């Protein structure tokens, strides 16, 4: 099992646990190197770093940037970023800025479908109201009895063609990779298998176009081992990483106990023919939070 987990979330974005508790849970489950990668926000890193020092594990500064690419929403994880890099900080602030307006439109869509009071309910689950998103809505819809668990919500609500779905223009792929690389970080295309599922998933030719553009922009790595991938997809995305000259990353995409496909840590090993992404910083000092 890997002792690296390079993709997880705290309640600064849409996780259930505060940053310090995420780190403590990771340490208790054998993680040696952890990246906290909250959506479009780095405010949890200082707390996480204090907890990492207490528990004797290495913390990698991270974030996960929401990106609109063609008609698809994709996510780019930044690893070993400098959160004080002005273009990165300003870019993340701009991405966060549209979330409240989007949430109000999502609530209106659900109300038209007969599901009322959702915005107020979702906000109760958002420790950081500036980061309200689909996962907070999903938690309230479970509470209100519209689904048995969070993962089931996205079969009936909040996705394209279903009540609560609202298209949104996030960052561009060019900007996201540029902000991360400009801050001294490593750009990773997160959970690519997710973009190929569902009625509106991209096919293999479109995935190849995405990977080609990502690599040409300076993207560094592809998330190969992650909770939403099958073992067959580990092999598939290992081949893509090799073809496009990308390193391989791994992460649980942990959001909270009982909500994620994997708990934090305990990830399967990367396939043997991968180049691990941590090779890109293992001989350099890690960036810190002031």
mmCIF file of C-alpha atoms in Angstrom:
data_model
loop_
_atom_site.group_PDB
_atom_site.id
_atom_site.type_symbol
_atom_site.label_atom_id
_atom_site.label_comp_id
_atom_site.label_asym_id
_atom_site.label_seq_id
_atom_site.Cartn_x
_atom_site.Cartn_y
_atom_site.Cartn_z
ATOM 1 C CA UNK A 1 0.000 0.000 0.000
ATOM 2 C CA UNK A 2 1.135 3.557 -0.741
ATOM 3 C CA UNK A 3 1.979 5.877 2.129
ATOM 4 C CA UNK A 4 1.319 8.898 -0.124
ATOM 5 C CA UNK A 5 -2.145 10.466 -0.433
ATOM 6 C CA UNK A 6 -2.051 13.491 -2.726
ATOM 7 C CA UNK A 7 -5.739 14.387 -3.039
ATOM 8 C CA UNK A 8 -8.124 15.029 -0.137
ATOM 9 C CA UNK A 9 -10.507 17.676 1.178
ATOM 10 C CA UNK A 10 -11.363 19.417 4.421
ATOM 11 C CA UNK A 11 -14.371 21.495 5.441
ATOM 12 C CA UNK A 12 -12.627 24.553 4.016
ATOM 13 C CA UNK A 13 -14.184 23.341 0.759
ATOM 14 C CA UNK A 14 -16.560 20.369 0.681
ATOM 15 C CA UNK A 15 -15.033 17.893 3.110
ATOM 16 C CA UNK A 16 -16.626 16.990 6.430
ATOM 17 C CA UNK A 17 -13.603 17.345 8.740
ATOM 18 C CA UNK A 18 -11.491 20.390 9.690
ATOM 19 C CA UNK A 19 -7.965 20.389 8.225
ATOM 20 C CA UNK A 20 -6.318 19.289 11.489
ATOM 21 C CA UNK A 21 -8.640 16.288 11.760
ATOM 22 C CA UNK A 22 -7.980 15.306 8.144
ATOM 23 C CA UNK A 23 -4.260 15.250 8.887
ATOM 24 C CA UNK A 24 -4.738 13.320 12.135
ATOM 25 C CA UNK A 25 -6.881 10.741 10.355
ATOM 26 C CA UNK A 26 -4.269 10.383 7.608
ATOM 27 C CA UNK A 27 -1.470 9.899 10.130
ATOM 28 C CA UNK A 28 -3.514 7.288 11.974
ATOM 29 C CA UNK A 29 -3.991 5.360 8.751
ATOM 30 C CA UNK A 30 -0.302 5.203 7.871
ATOM 31 C CA UNK A 31 0.009 8.150 5.491
ATOM 32 C CA UNK A 32 3.532 9.555 5.435
ATOM 33 C CA UNK A 33 3.060 12.290 2.799
ATOM 34 C CA UNK A 34 -0.290 14.081 2.491
ATOM 35 C CA UNK A 35 -1.527 16.827 0.184
ATOM 36 C CA UNK A 36 -4.552 18.835 1.285
ATOM 37 C CA UNK A 37 -6.229 19.849 -1.981
ATOM 38 C CA UNK A 38 -9.365 21.793 -1.166
ATOM 39 C CA UNK A 39 -11.439 23.039 -4.070
ATOM 40 C CA UNK A 40 -10.399 26.508 -5.216
ATOM 41 C CA UNK A 41 -9.063 27.477 -1.767
ATOM 42 C CA UNK A 42 -5.839 27.192 0.234
ATOM 43 C CA UNK A 43 -7.062 28.614 3.552
ATOM 44 C CA UNK A 44 -6.828 25.247 5.333
ATOM 45 C CA UNK A 45 -3.105 24.767 4.743
ATOM 46 C CA UNK A 46 -1.774 26.626 7.783
ATOM 47 C CA UNK A 47 -3.932 24.592 10.180
ATOM 48 C CA UNK A 48 -3.061 21.388 8.330
ATOM 49 C CA UNK A 49 0.661 22.136 8.560
ATOM 50 C CA UNK A 50 0.503 22.630 12.329
ATOM 51 C CA UNK A 51 -1.257 19.275 12.631
ATOM 52 C CA UNK A 52 1.265 17.605 10.305
ATOM 53 C CA UNK A 53 4.125 18.769 12.518
ATOM 54 C CA UNK A 54 2.312 17.393 15.563
ATOM 55 C CA UNK A 55 1.722 14.007 13.928
ATOM 56 C CA UNK A 56 5.097 13.697 12.224
ATOM 57 C CA UNK A 57 3.958 13.527 8.597
ATOM 58 C CA UNK A 58 4.897 15.633 5.571
ATOM 59 C CA UNK A 59 2.288 18.034 4.226
ATOM 60 C CA UNK A 60 2.273 19.079 0.573
ATOM 61 C CA UNK A 61 0.578 22.408 -0.183
ATOM 62 C CA UNK A 62 -2.274 21.704 -2.571
ATOM 63 C CA UNK A 63 -5.498 22.898 -4.156
ATOM 64 C CA UNK A 64 -7.950 21.562 -6.730
ATOM 65 C CA UNK A 65 -9.021 24.032 -9.402
ATOM 66 C CA UNK A 66 -12.371 23.756 -11.184
ATOM 67 C CA UNK A 67 -11.922 24.104 -14.957
ATOM 68 C CA UNK A 68 -14.281 24.440 -17.904
ATOM 69 C CA UNK A 69 -12.810 22.675 -20.920
ATOM 70 C CA UNK A 70 -15.023 22.679 -24.018
ATOM 71 C CA UNK A 71 -18.389 21.472 -22.637
ATOM 72 C CA UNK A 72 -16.840 19.541 -19.735
ATOM 73 C CA UNK A 73 -15.974 20.415 -16.156
ATOM 74 C CA UNK A 74 -12.613 18.941 -15.210
ATOM 75 C CA UNK A 75 -10.377 19.410 -12.177
ATOM 76 C CA UNK A 76 -6.678 20.200 -11.989
ATOM 77 C CA UNK A 77 -4.865 19.508 -8.725
ATOM 78 C CA UNK A 78 -1.941 21.713 -7.828
ATOM 79 C CA UNK A 79 0.767 20.070 -5.694
ATOM 80 C CA UNK A 80 3.602 21.852 -3.866
ATOM 81 C CA UNK A 81 2.092 25.227 -4.759
ATOM 82 C CA UNK A 82 2.934 28.565 -3.167
ATOM 83 C CA UNK A 83 -0.437 29.798 -1.858
ATOM 84 C CA UNK A 84 0.908 33.358 -1.620
ATOM 85 C CA UNK A 85 1.723 33.530 -5.346
ATOM 86 C CA UNK A 86 -0.426 36.485 -6.392
ATOM 87 C CA UNK A 87 -1.822 35.127 -9.697
ATOM 88 C CA UNK A 88 -2.772 31.811 -8.035
ATOM 89 C CA UNK A 89 -4.428 33.538 -5.072
ATOM 90 C CA UNK A 90 -6.325 35.950 -7.335
ATOM 91 C CA UNK A 91 -7.359 33.181 -9.696
ATOM 92 C CA UNK A 92 -8.723 31.006 -6.905
ATOM 93 C CA UNK A 93 -10.611 33.990 -5.482
ATOM 94 C CA UNK A 94 -12.204 34.621 -8.874
ATOM 95 C CA UNK A 95 -13.285 30.993 -9.211
ATOM 96 C CA UNK A 96 -14.793 31.042 -5.706
ATOM 97 C CA UNK A 97 -16.640 34.260 -6.462
ATOM 98 C CA UNK A 98 -19.247 32.675 -8.698
ATOM 99 C CA UNK A 99 -20.267 29.882 -6.322
ATOM 100 C CA UNK A 100 -23.010 31.689 -4.367
ATOM 101 C CA UNK A 101 -24.821 32.889 -7.504
ATOM 102 C CA UNK A 102 -24.606 29.383 -8.941
ATOM 103 C CA UNK A 103 -25.970 27.910 -5.691
ATOM 104 C CA UNK A 104 -28.987 30.199 -5.820
ATOM 105 C CA UNK A 105 -29.742 29.066 -9.377
ATOM 106 C CA UNK A 106 -29.342 25.419 -8.344
ATOM 107 C CA UNK A 107 -31.855 25.935 -5.532
ATOM 108 C CA UNK A 108 -34.302 27.595 -7.920
ATOM 109 C CA UNK A 109 -34.029 24.654 -10.317
ATOM 110 C CA UNK A 110 -34.702 22.174 -7.502
ATOM 111 C CA UNK A 111 -37.649 24.255 -6.272
ATOM 112 C CA UNK A 112 -39.216 24.114 -9.732
ATOM 113 C CA UNK A 113 -38.947 20.317 -9.468
ATOM 114 C CA UNK A 114 -40.776 20.378 -6.122
ATOM 115 C CA UNK A 115 -37.744 20.238 -3.820
ATOM 116 C CA UNK A 116 -37.772 23.373 -1.673
ATOM 117 C CA UNK A 117 -35.604 24.901 1.038
ATOM 118 C CA UNK A 118 -32.432 23.414 -0.371
ATOM 119 C CA UNK A 119 -30.159 26.473 -0.311
ATOM 120 C CA UNK A 120 -30.735 27.045 3.399
ATOM 121 C CA UNK A 121 -30.235 23.343 4.060
ATOM 122 C CA UNK A 122 -27.051 23.172 1.994
ATOM 123 C CA UNK A 123 -25.574 26.200 3.743
ATOM 124 C CA UNK A 124 -25.820 24.344 7.064
ATOM 125 C CA UNK A 125 -23.301 21.863 5.651
ATOM 126 C CA UNK A 126 -20.930 24.535 4.320
ATOM 127 C CA UNK A 127 -18.416 25.509 7.004
ATOM 128 C CA UNK A 128 -17.097 27.988 4.439
ATOM 129 C CA UNK A 129 -20.206 29.534 2.782
ATOM 130 C CA UNK A 130 -18.052 31.035 0.025
ATOM 131 C CA UNK A 131 -17.329 27.478 -1.113
ATOM 132 C CA UNK A 132 -20.886 26.160 -1.278
ATOM 133 C CA UNK A 133 -21.199 23.537 -3.989
ATOM 134 C CA UNK A 134 -22.884 20.373 -5.142
ATOM 135 C CA UNK A 135 -21.631 18.209 -2.294
ATOM 136 C CA UNK A 136 -23.280 20.481 0.296
ATOM 137 C CA UNK A 137 -26.528 20.286 -1.672
ATOM 138 C CA UNK A 138 -26.179 16.519 -1.859
ATOM 139 C CA UNK A 139 -25.760 16.188 1.907
ATOM 140 C CA UNK A 140 -28.957 18.131 2.511
ATOM 141 C CA UNK A 141 -30.860 16.100 -0.090
ATOM 142 C CA UNK A 142 -29.848 12.950 1.796
ATOM 143 C CA UNK A 143 -30.974 14.527 5.071
ATOM 144 C CA UNK A 144 -34.314 15.454 3.487
ATOM 145 C CA UNK A 145 -34.861 11.875 2.302
ATOM 146 C CA UNK A 146 -34.372 12.361 -1.428
ATOM 147 C CA UNK A 147 -31.503 9.826 -1.583
ATOM 148 C CA UNK A 148 -29.978 7.210 0.699
ATOM 149 C CA UNK A 149 -26.409 8.501 0.506
ATOM 150 C CA UNK A 150 -24.463 11.308 -1.099
ATOM 151 C CA UNK A 151 -23.178 9.187 -3.999
ATOM 152 C CA UNK A 152 -26.765 8.333 -4.966
ATOM 153 C CA UNK A 153 -27.845 11.973 -5.179
ATOM 154 C CA UNK A 154 -25.960 12.446 -8.429
ATOM 155 C CA UNK A 155 -28.137 9.860 -10.190
ATOM 156 C CA UNK A 156 -31.267 12.015 -9.774
ATOM 157 C CA UNK A 157 -30.084 15.563 -9.144
ATOM 158 C CA UNK A 158 -27.342 18.138 -9.785
ATOM 159 C CA UNK A 159 -25.970 16.626 -13.005
ATOM 160 C CA UNK A 160 -26.631 17.578 -16.607
ATOM 161 C CA UNK A 161 -30.234 16.887 -17.572
ATOM 162 C CA UNK A 162 -31.411 16.593 -13.932
ATOM 163 C CA UNK A 163 -32.985 19.074 -11.476
ATOM 164 C CA UNK A 164 -30.442 21.276 -9.777
ATOM 165 C CA UNK A 165 -27.906 21.249 -12.592
ATOM 166 C CA UNK A 166 -26.615 24.705 -13.490
ATOM 167 C CA UNK A 167 -23.830 25.121 -16.059
ATOM 168 C CA UNK A 168 -21.022 27.358 -14.915
ATOM 169 C CA UNK A 169 -17.918 28.877 -16.438
ATOM 170 C CA UNK A 170 -14.961 27.957 -14.256
ATOM 171 C CA UNK A 171 -11.280 28.698 -14.911
ATOM 172 C CA UNK A 172 -9.762 27.896 -18.273
ATOM 173 C CA UNK A 173 -7.320 25.008 -18.541
ATOM 174 C CA UNK A 174 -4.649 27.481 -19.641
ATOM 175 C CA UNK A 175 -5.172 29.620 -16.545
ATOM 176 C CA UNK A 176 -5.314 26.727 -14.083
ATOM 177 C CA UNK A 177 -2.081 25.153 -15.310
ATOM 178 C CA UNK A 178 -0.425 28.568 -15.539
ATOM 179 C CA UNK A 179 -1.388 29.570 -11.977
ATOM 180 C CA UNK A 180 -0.073 26.294 -10.568
ATOM 181 C CA UNK A 181 3.150 26.200 -12.564
ATOM 182 C CA UNK A 182 3.743 29.919 -12.002
ATOM 183 C CA UNK A 183 3.588 29.337 -8.241
ATOM 184 C CA UNK A 184 6.294 26.687 -8.509
ATOM 185 C CA UNK A 185 3.828 23.826 -8.253
ATOM 186 C CA UNK A 186 3.004 20.660 -10.169
ATOM 187 C CA UNK A 187 -0.206 20.439 -12.239
ATOM 188 C CA UNK A 188 -2.098 17.129 -12.106
ATOM 189 C CA UNK A 189 -5.225 16.244 -14.091
ATOM 190 C CA UNK A 190 -7.485 14.764 -11.404
ATOM 191 C CA UNK A 191 -9.577 11.559 -11.646
ATOM 192 C CA UNK A 192 -9.727 11.399 -15.478
ATOM 193 C CA UNK A 193 -11.893 8.295 -15.448
ATOM 194 C CA UNK A 194 -14.785 10.338 -14.079
ATOM 195 C CA UNK A 195 -14.881 12.439 -17.231
ATOM 196 C CA UNK A 196 -15.551 9.351 -19.361
ATOM 197 C CA UNK A 197 -18.649 8.076 -17.518
ATOM 198 C CA UNK A 198 -22.331 8.882 -17.806
ATOM 199 C CA UNK A 199 -24.494 10.013 -20.699
ATOM 200 C CA UNK A 200 -22.404 13.122 -21.244
ATOM 201 C CA UNK A 201 -18.988 11.581 -20.644
ATOM 202 C CA UNK A 202 -16.178 12.169 -23.091
ATOM 203 C CA UNK A 203 -15.050 9.340 -25.343
ATOM 204 C CA UNK A 204 -11.468 8.240 -25.849
ATOM 205 C CA UNK A 205 -10.749 10.649 -28.748
ATOM 206 C CA UNK A 206 -11.874 13.586 -26.600
ATOM 207 C CA UNK A 207 -9.836 12.329 -23.642
ATOM 208 C CA UNK A 208 -6.785 12.172 -25.877
ATOM 209 C CA UNK A 209 -7.441 15.758 -26.995
ATOM 210 C CA UNK A 210 -7.704 16.866 -23.363
ATOM 211 C CA UNK A 211 -4.482 15.115 -22.407
ATOM 212 C CA UNK A 212 -2.663 16.496 -25.422
ATOM 213 C CA UNK A 213 -3.708 20.052 -24.611
ATOM 214 C CA UNK A 214 -2.933 19.590 -20.909
ATOM 215 C CA UNK A 215 0.566 18.317 -21.674
ATOM 216 C CA UNK A 216 1.203 21.070 -24.238
ATOM 217 C CA UNK A 217 0.277 23.719 -21.644
ATOM 218 C CA UNK A 218 2.859 22.333 -19.249
ATOM 219 C CA UNK A 219 0.690 19.902 -17.267
ATOM 220 C CA UNK A 220 2.893 17.540 -15.307
ATOM 221 C CA UNK A 221 0.954 14.492 -14.184
ATOM 222 C CA UNK A 222 -2.163 12.353 -14.422
ATOM 223 C CA UNK A 223 -4.025 10.946 -11.418
ATOM 224 C CA UNK A 224 -3.760 7.201 -12.057
ATOM 225 C CA UNK A 225 -4.753 5.662 -8.720
ATOM 226 C CA UNK A 226 -7.795 7.321 -7.175
ATOM 227 C CA UNK A 227 -10.971 6.204 -5.474
ATOM 228 C CA UNK A 228 -13.254 6.461 -8.512
ATOM 229 C CA UNK A 229 -10.953 4.402 -10.779
ATOM 230 C CA UNK A 230 -11.136 0.660 -11.274
ATOM 231 C CA UNK A 231 -8.002 -1.517 -11.477
ATOM 232 C CA UNK A 232 -8.541 -1.635 -15.237
ATOM 233 C CA UNK A 233 -8.460 2.156 -15.294
ATOM 234 C CA UNK A 234 -5.200 2.184 -13.337
ATOM 235 C CA UNK A 235 -3.684 0.340 -16.291
ATOM 236 C CA UNK A 236 -5.497 2.477 -18.882
ATOM 237 C CA UNK A 237 -4.323 5.788 -17.440
ATOM 238 C CA UNK A 238 -0.826 4.452 -16.896
ATOM 239 C CA UNK A 239 -0.700 3.957 -20.670
ATOM 240 C CA UNK A 240 -2.025 7.475 -21.261
ATOM 241 C CA UNK A 241 0.547 8.922 -18.858
ATOM 242 C CA UNK A 242 3.339 7.190 -20.756
ATOM 243 C CA UNK A 243 1.985 8.257 -24.139
ATOM 244 C CA UNK A 244 1.704 11.925 -23.176
ATOM 245 C CA UNK A 245 4.914 12.100 -21.137
ATOM 246 C CA UNK A 246 3.137 12.644 -17.819
ATOM 247 C CA UNK A 247 4.047 11.539 -14.318
ATOM 248 C CA UNK A 248 1.545 9.514 -12.260
ATOM 249 C CA UNK A 249 -0.208 10.743 -9.126
ATOM 250 C CA UNK A 250 -2.417 9.073 -6.542
ATOM 251 C CA UNK A 251 -5.022 10.229 -4.059
ATOM 252 C CA UNK A 252 -8.079 9.025 -2.206
ATOM 253 C CA UNK A 253 -10.174 12.137 -3.025
ATOM 254 C CA UNK A 254 -11.339 11.751 0.573
ATOM 255 C CA UNK A 255 -14.228 14.012 1.640
ATOM 256 C CA UNK A 256 -15.360 12.370 4.847
ATOM 257 C CA UNK A 257 -16.063 9.098 6.653
ATOM 258 C CA UNK A 258 -18.745 7.142 4.840
ATOM 259 C CA UNK A 259 -18.885 9.500 1.855
ATOM 260 C CA UNK A 260 -15.852 8.465 -0.167
ATOM 261 C CA UNK A 261 -15.132 5.318 -2.152
ATOM 262 C CA UNK A 262 -11.815 5.051 -0.268
ATOM 263 C CA UNK A 263 -10.970 6.260 3.198
ATOM 264 C CA UNK A 264 -7.940 8.493 3.382
ATOM 265 C CA UNK A 265 -4.712 6.575 2.753
ATOM 266 C CA UNK A 266 -4.457 2.815 2.152
ATOM 267 C CA UNK A 267 -4.213 3.367 -1.607
ATOM 268 C CA UNK A 268 -3.120 0.573 -3.936
ATOM 269 C CA UNK A 269 0.409 0.929 -5.248
ATOM 270 C CA UNK A 270 1.005 2.774 -8.493
ATOM 271 C CA UNK A 271 1.618 0.411 -11.412
ATOM 272 C CA UNK A 272 5.302 -0.446 -11.688
ATOM 273 C CA UNK A 273 5.841 1.308 -15.010
ATOM 274 C CA UNK A 274 4.644 4.708 -13.717
ATOM 275 C CA UNK A 275 6.907 7.622 -12.886
ATOM 276 C CA UNK A 276 5.660 8.809 -9.455
ATOM 277 C CA UNK A 277 4.831 12.508 -9.349
ATOM 278 C CA UNK A 278 6.814 13.042 -6.141
ATOM 279 C CA UNK A 279 9.997 12.575 -8.150
ATOM 280 C CA UNK A 280 9.385 16.149 -9.342
ATOM 281 C CA UNK A 281 10.031 17.622 -5.895
ATOM 282 C CA UNK A 282 11.842 14.966 -3.856
ATOM 283 C CA UNK A 283 15.249 16.673 -4.265
ATOM 284 C CA UNK A 284 13.931 20.183 -3.597
ATOM 285 C CA UNK A 285 12.719 21.908 -0.409
ATOM 286 C CA UNK A 286 8.930 21.825 -0.118
ATOM 287 C CA UNK A 287 7.044 25.116 -0.203
ATOM 288 C CA UNK A 288 5.698 26.264 3.167
ATOM 289 C CA UNK A 289 2.779 28.337 4.401
ATOM 290 C CA UNK A 290 3.805 31.614 6.012
#
